[in-house]
Amino acid sequence: MWCSNKKQCVDSNAYVASFPYGQCMEWHTVSSCPPENCSGYFTCSHCLEQPGCGWCTDPSNTGKGRCMEGSSRAPMKMPAASLPSTGKPYPDPILDVSLCQTENKYNWSFIQCPACQCNGHSKCVNESICEQCENLTTGKHCETCISGYYGDPTNGGTCQPCKCNGHASICNTNTGKCFCTTKGIKGEECQLCEVENRYQGNPLKGTCYYTLLIDYQFTFSLSQEDDRYYTAINFVATPEEQNRDLDMFINASKNFNLNITWSTSFAAGTQAGEEIPVVSKNQVKEYKDSFSNEKFDFRNNPNITFFVYVSNFTWPIKIQIAFSQHSNFMDLVQFFVTFFSCFLSLLLVAAVVWKIKQSCWASRRREQLLREMQQMASRPFASINVALETDEAPPDLIGGSIKMVPKPIALEPCFGNKAAVLSVFVRLPRGLGGIPPPGQSGLAVASALVDISQQLPITYKDKSGGVRNRKQQPPAQPGTCI
């Protein structure tokens, strides 16, 4: 923070210790404290923003110059300040044109900067356009370093290469902080591994690897804005079983280059030549492989390690990778336990399904019987008057001495008019006196299902007068005949 009345720059955490009695009356926080005098400003625009400062441009025609105290007429020479103990007033500054001599093609600016502002890295064309930025600079005024370099090139400053230990090609042009291209490497100069995220290694000698667990699948989604500079990621895996093969697979949403190597042990920062190449693929999206425990001798190399290098991909990308060791044969006890468990489970499921099926059938049968009863109950009924002639001898139904065809008292057609229920009155046999037994009428109603598809309609008009006052037969109704 900058204390204006004291003209002192202190750390914000040291404010109380620096001003224990509140001596700082005016202050404001800044990223860096301003210079104490005009000579601390290195660009014309910043220089002229300060009252009492002017810009002296040199004759190189590149915009290079120097900021110094002055007025609108010329720069000023600041005399040495008197000690406060002497009690003498501060001396006034003195104009000194020799500090920026116009006869030597120096130019003094106090109100407005000159048109040529190339910071000493290019000649000006048409007095305002930088012809070609040199000294590893770029920009309209050659004010920034090119990609891969950092520094402050203003007013003749220099640019220097990014120091990233081979893990980045670009860095912040102002601070020099590297944009690491390998996932898992961090630091201002890409000198550390993200140990808190399971990365291990030594980026000063080699690189960083993500430690994979056997029989687990890992997914890496590099889609955040902070991941845009990543073009590589490395993995390491060590077999857990010495008598089982090691299977691996990897896939991604975009193409990538794949290299797989192995070594008898994992050493952080392995040097070139210590790893033995196994697989090298370019521009693939998926790869599967199996490493035999006999070929790679897992038993005699208990610390054998496989390294997977994924590189040359573009952001954003999603990567899935897994190493697994499956058993070559199944234990018999486990087999039978699994088999009988599955068999009993299927048997139980079949029993439950059969029980549900039986319940459904019983329910459907009950519904069908209910519908039949409702249909039978919905059959139409009618009343008739019957006149009996007592003086006529009853027909002999058994002997066949029937004088005429019995007339029906009801004919109920079924659906479709192909069958019908025919009902007739029948006089039952009587005793010798012609009187029915006590408690009986001697009459009965007989019904039969008859085929009417090939017969003419029956006329119900009784010419002999045996049946009278018959009501008209109702039309056939669907579903009234069972």
CSV table of C-alpha atoms in Angstrom, one decimal:
chain,number,residue,atom,x,y,z
A,1,MET,CA,0.0,0.0,0.0
A,2,TRP,CA,1.1,3.6,-0.8
A,3,CYS,CA,0.9,6.3,1.9
A,4,SER,CA,0.6,9.6,0.0
A,5,ASN,CA,1.2,12.0,2.9
A,6,LYS,CA,4.3,10.1,4.0
A,7,LYS,CA,5.4,9.1,0.5
A,8,GLN,CA,6.1,5.7,1.8
A,9,CYS,CA,5.3,2.2,0.4
A,10,VAL,CA,4.7,-0.5,2.9
A,11,ASP,CA,3.2,-4.0,2.9
A,12,SER,CA,-0.4,-4.1,3.9
A,13,ASN,CA,0.4,-6.6,6.6
A,14,ALA,CA,2.9,-4.2,8.1
A,15,TYR,CA,0.6,-1.2,8.2
A,16,VAL,CA,0.1,-1.2,12.0
A,17,ALA,CA,3.8,-1.7,12.7
A,18,SER,CA,4.8,1.0,10.3
A,19,PHE,CA,2.2,3.6,11.5
A,20,PRO,CA,1.4,2.7,15.1
A,21,TYR,CA,-0.1,6.1,15.8
A,22,GLY,CA,-2.0,6.5,12.5
A,23,GLN,CA,0.5,8.8,10.9
A,24,CYS,CA,-0.7,7.7,7.4
A,25,MET,CA,-3.6,10.0,6.6
A,26,GLU,CA,-4.0,9.1,2.9
A,27,TRP,CA,-3.3,5.7,1.4
A,28,HIS,CA,-4.4,3.4,-1.4
A,29,THR,CA,-3.6,-0.2,-2.3
A,30,VAL,CA,-1.6,-0.9,-5.5
A,31,SER,CA,0.0,-4.0,-7.0
A,32,SER,CA,3.4,-2.3,-6.8
A,33,CYS,CA,4.3,1.0,-5.2
A,34,PRO,CA,4.9,3.9,-7.6
A,35,PRO,CA,8.4,5.3,-8.0
A,36,GLU,CA,9.5,8.1,-5.7
A,37,ASN,CA,10.6,10.3,-8.5
A,38,CYS,CA,10.0,10.8,-12.3
A,39,SER,CA,13.0,8.7,-13.3
A,40,GLY,CA,11.1,5.6,-12.2
A,41,TYR,CA,8.7,5.8,-15.1
A,42,PHE,CA,9.8,4.1,-18.4
A,43,THR,CA,7.0,5.1,-20.8
A,44,CYS,CA,6.0,8.5,-22.0
A,45,SER,CA,2.3,7.9,-21.2
A,46,HIS,CA,3.0,7.0,-17.6
A,47,CYS,CA,5.5,9.8,-17.2
A,48,LEU,CA,3.1,12.5,-18.3
A,49,GLU,CA,0.4,11.3,-16.1
A,50,GLN,CA,2.4,12.5,-13.1
A,51,PRO,CA,2.4,16.2,-12.4
A,52,GLY,CA,5.8,17.7,-12.6
A,53,CYS,CA,7.2,15.1,-14.9
A,54,GLY,CA,8.2,15.4,-18.6
A,55,TRP,CA,9.6,13.1,-21.3
A,56,CYS,CA,12.8,13.7,-23.1
A,57,THR,CA,12.9,11.7,-26.4
A,58,ASP,CA,16.4,10.8,-27.7
A,59,PRO,CA,17.3,11.4,-31.4
A,60,SER,CA,17.2,7.6,-32.3
A,61,ASN,CA,13.6,8.0,-33.8
A,62,THR,CA,12.5,4.8,-32.0
A,63,GLY,CA,10.5,6.4,-29.2
A,64,LYS,CA,13.1,5.8,-26.6
A,65,GLY,CA,13.5,8.5,-24.0
A,66,ARG,CA,13.8,9.4,-20.3
A,67,CYS,CA,11.3,10.7,-17.7
A,68,MET,CA,12.6,13.6,-15.6
A,69,GLU,CA,11.3,16.4,-13.4
A,70,GLY,CA,10.5,19.6,-15.3
A,71,SER,CA,7.9,22.1,-16.5
A,72,SER,CA,6.4,23.1,-19.8
A,73,ARG,CA,9.5,25.0,-20.7
A,74,ALA,CA,12.3,22.5,-20.0
A,75,PRO,CA,13.5,19.9,-17.5
A,76,MET,CA,14.5,20.9,-14.0
A,77,LYS,CA,17.5,20.1,-11.9
A,78,MET,CA,16.4,19.1,-8.4
A,79,PRO,CA,18.9,20.4,-5.8
A,80,ALA,CA,19.9,18.3,-2.8
A,81,ALA,CA,17.3,18.5,0.0
A,82,SER,CA,18.3,20.3,3.2
A,83,LEU,CA,18.3,18.3,6.4
A,84,PRO,CA,15.2,19.0,8.6
A,85,SER,CA,17.4,19.7,11.6
A,86,THR,CA,18.9,22.8,10.0
A,87,GLY,CA,15.5,24.5,9.8
A,88,LYS,CA,16.3,25.9,6.3
A,89,PRO,CA,13.5,25.7,3.7
A,90,TYR,CA,13.8,23.3,0.8
A,91,PRO,CA,15.5,24.9,-2.2
A,92,ASP,CA,13.5,25.5,-5.4
A,93,PRO,CA,14.3,23.4,-8.5
A,94,ILE,CA,16.3,25.1,-11.3
A,95,LEU,CA,15.6,24.9,-15.1
A,96,ASP,CA,18.3,23.1,-16.9
A,97,VAL,CA,18.0,22.9,-20.7
A,98,SER,CA,21.2,20.9,-20.9
A,99,LEU,CA,19.4,17.9,-19.6
A,100,CYS,CA,17.4,17.6,-22.9
A,101,GLN,CA,19.3,19.6,-25.6
A,102,THR,CA,17.1,20.4,-28.6
A,103,GLU,CA,20.1,21.3,-30.7
A,104,ASN,CA,21.2,17.6,-30.4
A,105,LYS,CA,17.8,16.5,-31.7
A,106,TYR,CA,16.4,15.7,-28.3
A,107,ASN,CA,12.8,16.5,-27.9
A,108,TRP,CA,11.1,17.7,-24.6
A,109,SER,CA,7.4,16.8,-24.1
A,110,PHE,CA,5.4,17.9,-21.1
A,111,ILE,CA,1.8,17.9,-22.3
A,112,GLN,CA,1.6,15.4,-25.1
A,113,CYS,CA,3.8,12.4,-26.0
A,114,PRO,CA,5.5,12.3,-29.4
A,115,ALA,CA,3.8,10.2,-32.2
A,116,CYS,CA,6.7,7.8,-32.4
A,117,GLN,CA,6.5,5.3,-29.5
A,118,CYS,CA,8.4,2.1,-30.5
A,119,ASN,CA,10.2,1.7,-27.1
A,120,GLY,CA,13.6,1.7,-28.8
A,121,HIS,CA,13.0,-1.5,-30.8
A,122,SER,CA,12.0,-0.2,-34.2
A,123,LYS,CA,12.3,2.9,-36.5
A,124,CYS,CA,9.2,4.9,-37.0
A,125,VAL,CA,7.6,5.2,-40.4
A,126,ASN,CA,5.5,8.3,-41.1
A,127,GLU,CA,6.6,9.5,-37.7
A,128,SER,CA,4.0,7.2,-35.9
A,129,ILE,CA,4.1,3.6,-37.2
A,130,CYS,CA,6.7,1.1,-36.0
A,131,GLU,CA,8.3,-0.4,-39.1
A,132,GLN,CA,9.5,-3.7,-37.7
A,133,CYS,CA,9.8,-4.7,-34.1
A,134,GLU,CA,13.1,-6.2,-33.2
A,135,ASN,CA,14.8,-7.6,-30.1
A,136,LEU,CA,12.2,-10.3,-29.6
A,137,THR,CA,9.3,-7.8,-29.2
A,138,THR,CA,5.9,-7.4,-30.8
A,139,GLY,CA,2.8,-5.2,-30.6
A,140,LYS,CA,1.7,-1.9,-32.1
A,141,HIS,CA,4.4,-0.1,-30.1
A,142,CYS,CA,6.8,-3.0,-29.7
A,143,GLU,CA,5.7,-3.1,-26.0
A,144,THR,CA,5.5,-6.8,-25.3
A,145,CYS,CA,7.8,-9.8,-25.8
A,146,ILE,CA,7.1,-12.5,-28.4
A,147,SER,CA,5.7,-15.9,-27.5
A,148,GLY,CA,8.2,-18.0,-25.6
A,149,TYR,CA,9.9,-14.9,-24.0
A,150,TYR,CA,9.1,-12.6,-21.1
A,151,GLY,CA,10.2,-9.3,-19.7
A,152,ASP,CA,9.5,-5.6,-19.9
A,153,PRO,CA,10.7,-4.3,-23.3
A,154,THR,CA,9.4,-0.8,-22.7
A,155,ASN,CA,11.9,2.0,-23.3
A,156,GLY,CA,14.6,-0.3,-24.5
A,157,GLY,CA,14.0,-3.1,-22.0
A,158,THR,CA,15.0,-6.7,-23.0
A,159,CYS,CA,13.2,-10.0,-23.3
A,160,GLN,CA,14.5,-13.4,-22.1
A,161,PRO,CA,13.4,-17.0,-22.9
A,162,CYS,CA,10.8,-18.7,-20.7
A,163,LYS,CA,12.4,-21.0,-18.1
A,164,CYS,CA,10.1,-24.0,-18.0
A,165,ASN,CA,12.4,-27.0,-17.8
A,166,GLY,CA,11.3,-28.3,-21.1
A,167,HIS,CA,7.6,-28.7,-20.1
A,168,ALA,CA,6.2,-25.6,-21.7
A,169,SER,CA,7.0,-23.5,-24.8
A,170,ILE,CA,5.2,-20.3,-23.7
A,171,CYS,CA,4.8,-18.3,-20.5
A,172,ASN,CA,3.3,-15.1,-19.3
A,173,THR,CA,5.0,-12.3,-21.2
A,174,ASN,CA,5.1,-10.1,-18.1
A,175,THR,CA,5.8,-12.4,-15.1
A,176,GLY,CA,7.4,-15.4,-16.9
A,177,LYS,CA,5.0,-17.9,-15.3
A,178,CYS,CA,5.1,-21.0,-17.5
A,179,PHE,CA,2.0,-22.6,-19.0
A,180,CYS,CA,2.9,-26.2,-18.4
A,181,THR,CA,1.8,-28.5,-21.2
A,182,THR,CA,1.9,-31.8,-19.3
A,183,LYS,CA,-1.0,-32.5,-16.9
A,184,GLY,CA,0.2,-33.0,-13.3
A,185,ILE,CA,3.2,-30.6,-13.6
A,186,LYS,CA,2.9,-27.2,-11.8
A,187,GLY,CA,5.1,-24.3,-10.6
A,188,GLU,CA,6.3,-21.0,-11.9
A,189,GLU,CA,8.9,-22.9,-14.0
A,190,CYS,CA,7.1,-26.3,-14.2
A,191,GLN,CA,9.4,-27.7,-11.6
A,192,LEU,CA,6.9,-29.5,-9.3
A,193,CYS,CA,4.5,-32.5,-9.5
A,194,GLU,CA,0.9,-32.3,-8.2
A,195,VAL,CA,1.6,-34.8,-5.4
A,196,GLU,CA,-1.8,-34.0,-3.8
A,197,ASN,CA,-3.5,-35.3,-6.9
A,198,ARG,CA,-1.6,-38.7,-7.1
A,199,TYR,CA,1.1,-37.4,-9.5
A,200,GLN,CA,4.7,-38.4,-8.8
A,201,GLY,CA,8.0,-38.0,-10.5
A,202,ASN,CA,10.7,-35.4,-11.0
A,203,PRO,CA,10.1,-32.8,-13.7
A,204,LEU,CA,13.6,-31.4,-13.4
A,205,LYS,CA,15.0,-34.7,-14.7
A,206,GLY,CA,12.0,-36.4,-16.3
A,207,THR,CA,8.3,-35.9,-16.0
A,208,CYS,CA,5.3,-36.5,-13.7
A,209,TYR,CA,3.1,-39.6,-13.8
A,210,TYR,CA,-0.4,-40.3,-12.5
A,211,THR,CA,-0.4,-43.5,-10.4
A,212,LEU,CA,-3.1,-45.9,-11.6
A,213,LEU,CA,-4.7,-48.6,-9.4
A,214,ILE,CA,-5.2,-52.1,-10.8
A,215,ASP,CA,-8.8,-53.1,-11.6
A,216,TYR,CA,-10.0,-49.5,-11.5
A,217,GLN,CA,-11.1,-47.3,-14.4
A,218,PHE,CA,-10.0,-43.6,-14.4
A,219,THR,CA,-11.6,-40.8,-16.3
A,220,PHE,CA,-9.8,-37.5,-17.0
A,221,SER,CA,-11.9,-34.6,-18.4
A,222,LEU,CA,-9.7,-31.8,-19.6
A,223,SER,CA,-12.4,-29.3,-20.4
A,224,GLN,CA,-11.8,-26.3,-18.0
A,225,GLU,CA,-10.2,-23.1,-19.1
A,226,ASP,CA,-7.1,-23.8,-17.1
A,227,ASP,CA,-6.6,-27.1,-19.1
A,228,ARG,CA,-6.4,-25.4,-22.5
A,229,TYR,CA,-2.5,-25.5,-22.6
A,230,TYR,CA,-2.3,-29.3,-21.8
A,231,THR,CA,-1.2,-31.5,-24.7
A,232,ALA,CA,0.2,-34.5,-22.8
A,233,ILE,CA,-0.5,-36.7,-19.7
A,234,ASN,CA,1.5,-39.6,-18.4
A,235,PHE,CA,0.4,-42.7,-16.4
A,236,VAL,CA,2.2,-45.4,-14.5
A,237,ALA,CA,1.0,-48.8,-13.3
A,238,THR,CA,2.5,-51.7,-11.4
A,239,PRO,CA,1.0,-55.3,-11.5
A,240,GLU,CA,-0.3,-56.6,-8.2
A,241,GLU,CA,-0.4,-60.3,-9.0
A,242,GLN,CA,2.7,-62.0,-10.3
A,243,ASN,CA,0.9,-65.0,-11.9
A,244,ARG,CA,-1.7,-63.1,-13.9
A,245,ASP,CA,-1.5,-61.2,-17.1
A,246,LEU,CA,-2.0,-57.4,-17.1
A,247,ASP,CA,-4.7,-56.1,-19.4
A,248,MET,CA,-5.0,-52.4,-20.3
A,249,PHE,CA,-7.3,-50.2,-22.4
A,250,ILE,CA,-7.4,-46.5,-23.2
A,251,ASN,CA,-9.8,-44.4,-25.2
A,252,ALA,CA,-10.4,-40.7,-25.7
A,253,SER,CA,-12.8,-38.3,-27.4
A,254,LYS,CA,-10.1,-37.1,-29.8
A,255,ASN,CA,-7.0,-38.5,-31.5
A,256,PHE,CA,-3.8,-38.8,-29.6
A,257,ASN,CA,-0.3,-40.3,-29.8
A,258,LEU,CA,0.4,-43.3,-27.5
A,259,ASN,CA,3.7,-44.7,-26.3
A,260,ILE,CA,4.0,-47.5,-23.7
A,261,THR,CA,7.3,-48.5,-22.1
A,262,TRP,CA,8.3,-50.7,-19.2
A,263,SER,CA,11.1,-50.8,-16.7
A,264,THR,CA,12.1,-53.2,-13.9
A,265,SER,CA,11.4,-50.4,-11.3
A,266,PHE,CA,9.9,-47.0,-11.0
A,267,ALA,CA,12.5,-44.3,-10.4
A,268,ALA,CA,11.4,-40.7,-10.2
A,269,GLY,CA,12.8,-38.9,-13.2
A,270,THR,CA,14.1,-41.9,-15.1
A,271,GLN,CA,16.7,-41.1,-17.7
A,272,ALA,CA,16.4,-41.9,-21.3
A,273,GLY,CA,17.4,-45.4,-22.1
A,274,GLU,CA,16.2,-46.9,-18.8
A,275,GLU,CA,12.8,-47.7,-20.2
A,276,ILE,CA,12.1,-50.3,-22.9
A,277,PRO,CA,9.6,-49.4,-25.6
A,278,VAL,CA,6.6,-51.7,-26.1
A,279,VAL,CA,4.0,-49.8,-28.1
A,280,SER,CA,4.1,-46.7,-30.3
A,281,LYS,CA,0.9,-45.5,-32.0
A,282,ASN,CA,0.1,-42.2,-33.7
A,283,GLN,CA,-3.3,-40.5,-34.0
A,284,VAL,CA,-5.5,-43.2,-32.4
A,285,LYS,CA,-8.7,-42.9,-30.3
A,286,GLU,CA,-8.7,-46.3,-28.7
A,287,TYR,CA,-6.2,-49.0,-27.8
A,288,LYS,CA,-6.3,-52.4,-26.0
A,289,ASP,CA,-3.4,-54.7,-25.1
A,290,SER,CA,-2.4,-57.5,-22.7
A,291,PHE,CA,1.0,-58.0,-21.2
A,292,SER,CA,1.9,-61.6,-20.4
A,293,ASN,CA,3.2,-62.3,-16.9
A,294,GLU,CA,5.5,-64.9,-18.5
A,295,LYS,CA,6.9,-62.7,-21.2
A,296,PHE,CA,7.6,-59.8,-18.9
A,297,ASP,CA,8.6,-62.1,-16.0
A,298,PHE,CA,6.4,-60.6,-13.3
A,299,ARG,CA,7.7,-63.2,-10.8
A,300,ASN,CA,11.4,-62.3,-11.0
A,301,ASN,CA,10.6,-58.6,-11.5
A,302,PRO,CA,8.3,-57.7,-8.6
A,303,ASN,CA,8.7,-54.0,-9.1
A,304,ILE,CA,8.1,-54.0,-12.9
A,305,THR,CA,6.4,-50.8,-14.0
A,306,PHE,CA,4.6,-49.8,-17.1
A,307,PHE,CA,4.6,-46.2,-18.3
A,308,VAL,CA,1.9,-44.8,-20.6
A,309,TYR,CA,2.6,-41.6,-22.4
A,310,VAL,CA,-0.4,-39.8,-24.0
A,311,SER,CA,0.5,-36.8,-26.1
A,312,ASN,CA,-0.2,-34.5,-29.0
A,313,PHE,CA,-3.9,-34.1,-28.3
A,314,THR,CA,-6.0,-30.9,-28.4
A,315,TRP,CA,-8.2,-29.2,-25.8
A,316,PRO,CA,-10.8,-30.1,-24.7
A,317,ILE,CA,-10.6,-33.9,-24.4
A,318,LYS,CA,-11.9,-36.8,-22.3
A,319,ILE,CA,-9.6,-39.8,-21.6
A,320,GLN,CA,-10.5,-43.1,-20.0
A,321,ILE,CA,-7.8,-45.6,-19.0
A,322,ALA,CA,-7.7,-48.8,-16.9
A,323,PHE,CA,-5.3,-51.6,-16.0
A,324,SER,CA,-6.7,-55.0,-14.8
A,325,GLN,CA,-5.6,-58.4,-13.8
A,326,HIS,CA,-8.2,-61.2,-14.2
A,327,SER,CA,-7.9,-64.8,-13.0
A,328,ASN,CA,-7.0,-67.3,-15.7
A,329,PHE,CA,-9.3,-70.0,-14.2
A,330,MET,CA,-12.2,-70.1,-11.9
A,331,ASP,CA,-12.1,-71.8,-8.6
A,332,LEU,CA,-14.4,-74.9,-8.5
A,333,VAL,CA,-16.0,-73.9,-5.2
A,334,GLN,CA,-16.7,-70.5,-6.5
A,335,PHE,CA,-18.1,-72.0,-9.7
A,336,PHE,CA,-20.6,-74.3,-7.9
A,337,VAL,CA,-21.6,-71.6,-5.5
A,338,THR,CA,-22.3,-69.2,-8.3
A,339,PHE,CA,-24.0,-71.9,-10.4
A,340,PHE,CA,-26.4,-73.1,-7.7
A,341,SER,CA,-27.1,-69.5,-6.6
A,342,CYS,CA,-28.1,-68.6,-10.1
A,343,PHE,CA,-30.2,-71.9,-10.5
A,344,LEU,CA,-32.1,-71.3,-7.2
A,345,SER,CA,-32.7,-67.7,-8.1
A,346,LEU,CA,-34.1,-68.7,-11.5
A,347,LEU,CA,-36.3,-71.5,-9.8
A,348,LEU,CA,-37.6,-69.0,-7.3
A,349,VAL,CA,-38.4,-66.5,-10.1
A,350,ALA,CA,-40.2,-69.3,-12.1
A,351,ALA,CA,-42.3,-70.2,-9.1
A,352,VAL,CA,-43.3,-66.7,-8.5
A,353,VAL,CA,-44.2,-66.2,-12.2
A,354,TRP,CA,-46.2,-69.5,-12.2
A,355,LYS,CA,-48.1,-68.4,-9.0
A,356,ILE,CA,-48.9,-65.0,-10.6
A,357,LYS,CA,-50.1,-66.7,-13.8
A,358,GLN,CA,-52.4,-69.1,-11.8
A,359,SER,CA,-53.9,-66.1,-10.0
A,360,CYS,CA,-54.5,-64.3,-13.3
A,361,TRP,CA,-56.2,-67.3,-14.8
A,362,ALA,CA,-58.5,-67.8,-11.7
A,363,SER,CA,-59.4,-64.1,-11.8
A,364,ARG,CA,-60.2,-64.3,-15.5
A,365,ARG,CA,-62.4,-67.4,-15.0
A,366,ARG,CA,-64.3,-65.7,-12.3
A,367,GLU,CA,-64.9,-62.7,-14.5
A,368,GLN,CA,-66.1,-64.9,-17.3
A,369,LEU,CA,-68.6,-66.7,-15.1
A,370,LEU,CA,-69.8,-63.4,-13.8
A,371,ARG,CA,-70.4,-62.1,-17.3
A,372,GLU,CA,-72.3,-65.4,-18.2
A,373,MET,CA,-74.5,-65.0,-15.2
A,374,GLN,CA,-75.2,-61.4,-16.1
A,375,GLN,CA,-76.0,-62.3,-19.7
A,376,MET,CA,-78.4,-65.0,-18.5
A,377,ALA,CA,-80.1,-62.6,-16.1
A,378,SER,CA,-80.5,-60.1,-18.9
A,379,ARG,CA,-82.7,-62.4,-21.0
A,380,PRO,CA,-86.1,-60.9,-21.7
A,381,PHE,CA,-89.3,-62.1,-19.9
A,382,ALA,CA,-92.9,-62.0,-21.0
A,383,SER,CA,-96.3,-63.0,-19.6
A,384,ILE,CA,-98.9,-65.0,-21.6
A,385,ASN,CA,-102.4,-66.2,-21.1
A,386,VAL,CA,-103.0,-69.9,-21.8
A,387,ALA,CA,-106.5,-71.5,-22.4
A,388,LEU,CA,-106.7,-75.2,-22.0
A,389,GLU,CA,-109.4,-77.4,-23.7
A,390,THR,CA,-110.3,-80.1,-21.2
A,391,ASP,CA,-112.5,-82.1,-23.5
A,392,GLU,CA,-109.7,-82.8,-26.0
A,393,ALA,CA,-107.6,-85.9,-25.5
A,394,PRO,CA,-103.9,-85.3,-24.8
A,395,PRO,CA,-101.5,-86.2,-27.6
A,396,ASP,CA,-99.5,-89.4,-27.3
A,397,LEU,CA,-96.0,-88.1,-27.3
A,398,ILE,CA,-94.5,-91.5,-26.9
A,399,GLY,CA,-96.6,-93.4,-29.4
A,400,GLY,CA,-96.4,-90.7,-31.9
A,401,SER,CA,-100.1,-90.0,-32.3
A,402,ILE,CA,-99.6,-86.2,-32.5
A,403,LYS,CA,-102.4,-84.5,-34.5
A,404,MET,CA,-100.5,-81.2,-34.9
A,405,VAL,CA,-97.1,-79.6,-34.3
A,406,PRO,CA,-96.9,-78.0,-30.9
A,407,LYS,CA,-96.9,-74.2,-31.1
A,408,PRO,CA,-94.1,-72.5,-29.1
A,409,ILE,CA,-95.0,-70.0,-26.5
A,410,ALA,CA,-91.6,-68.2,-26.8
A,411,LEU,CA,-88.8,-68.1,-29.4
A,412,GLU,CA,-85.7,-66.2,-28.3
A,413,PRO,CA,-83.2,-65.8,-31.2
A,414,CYS,CA,-79.6,-65.8,-30.3
A,415,PHE,CA,-77.0,-63.4,-31.7
A,416,GLY,CA,-76.7,-63.8,-35.5
A,417,ASN,CA,-80.2,-65.3,-35.9
A,418,LYS,CA,-78.8,-68.8,-36.5
A,419,ALA,CA,-80.0,-70.4,-33.3
A,420,ALA,CA,-82.8,-69.8,-30.9
A,421,VAL,CA,-84.2,-71.0,-27.6
A,422,LEU,CA,-87.7,-72.4,-28.2
A,423,SER,CA,-90.1,-72.8,-25.3
A,424,VAL,CA,-93.4,-74.8,-25.3
A,425,PHE,CA,-96.1,-75.9,-22.8
A,426,VAL,CA,-96.3,-79.6,-22.1
A,427,ARG,CA,-99.2,-81.3,-20.2
A,428,LEU,CA,-97.8,-84.0,-18.0
A,429,PRO,CA,-99.4,-87.4,-17.8
A,430,ARG,CA,-102.3,-87.7,-15.3
A,431,GLY,CA,-104.0,-90.5,-13.4
A,432,LEU,CA,-107.0,-92.6,-14.3
A,433,GLY,CA,-109.4,-89.8,-13.3
A,434,GLY,CA,-107.6,-87.2,-15.4
A,435,ILE,CA,-106.7,-85.3,-12.3
A,436,PRO,CA,-103.1,-84.3,-11.7
A,437,PRO,CA,-101.5,-85.4,-8.4
A,438,PRO,CA,-102.2,-83.2,-5.4
A,439,GLY,CA,-100.0,-80.0,-5.3
A,440,GLN,CA,-99.2,-80.1,-9.0
A,441,SER,CA,-100.7,-78.3,-12.0
A,442,GLY,CA,-100.0,-81.0,-14.5
A,443,LEU,CA,-98.2,-78.5,-16.8
A,444,ALA,CA,-94.6,-77.8,-17.5
A,445,VAL,CA,-92.5,-75.4,-19.7
A,446,ALA,CA,-89.9,-77.1,-21.9
A,447,SER,CA,-87.1,-75.2,-23.7
A,448,ALA,CA,-84.7,-76.4,-26.3
A,449,LEU,CA,-81.9,-74.8,-28.5
A,450,VAL,CA,-83.0,-75.1,-32.1
A,451,ASP,CA,-81.3,-74.2,-35.4
A,452,ILE,CA,-83.3,-71.6,-37.3
A,453,SER,CA,-80.7,-70.8,-40.0
A,454,GLN,CA,-82.3,-73.0,-42.6
A,455,GLN,CA,-86.0,-72.6,-41.5
A,456,LEU,CA,-88.6,-70.1,-42.5
A,457,PRO,CA,-89.9,-67.8,-39.8
A,458,ILE,CA,-92.5,-69.4,-37.6
A,459,THR,CA,-95.9,-67.9,-37.5
A,460,TYR,CA,-97.3,-67.4,-34.1
A,461,LYS,CA,-100.9,-67.0,-35.2
A,462,ASP,CA,-102.8,-70.0,-33.7
A,463,LYS,CA,-105.7,-70.9,-36.0
A,464,SER,CA,-107.1,-73.6,-33.7
A,465,GLY,CA,-107.3,-71.1,-30.8
A,466,GLY,CA,-105.1,-73.2,-28.5
A,467,VAL,CA,-102.9,-70.2,-27.6
A,468,ARG,CA,-104.3,-66.8,-27.5
A,469,ASN,CA,-103.3,-63.2,-26.8
A,470,ARG,CA,-99.6,-63.9,-27.4
A,471,LYS,CA,-97.4,-60.8,-27.2
A,472,GLN,CA,-95.1,-59.9,-30.1
A,473,GLN,CA,-91.7,-61.6,-29.9
A,474,PRO,CA,-89.0,-59.1,-29.0
A,475,PRO,CA,-86.1,-58.7,-31.5
A,476,ALA,CA,-82.9,-60.5,-31.0
A,477,GLN,CA,-80.4,-58.9,-28.6
A,478,PRO,CA,-76.7,-59.4,-28.7
A,479,GLY,CA,-75.3,-61.7,-26.1
A,480,THR,CA,-78.7,-63.0,-24.7
A,481,CYS,CA,-78.2,-66.6,-25.7
A,482,ILE,CA,-75.4,-68.6,-24.0
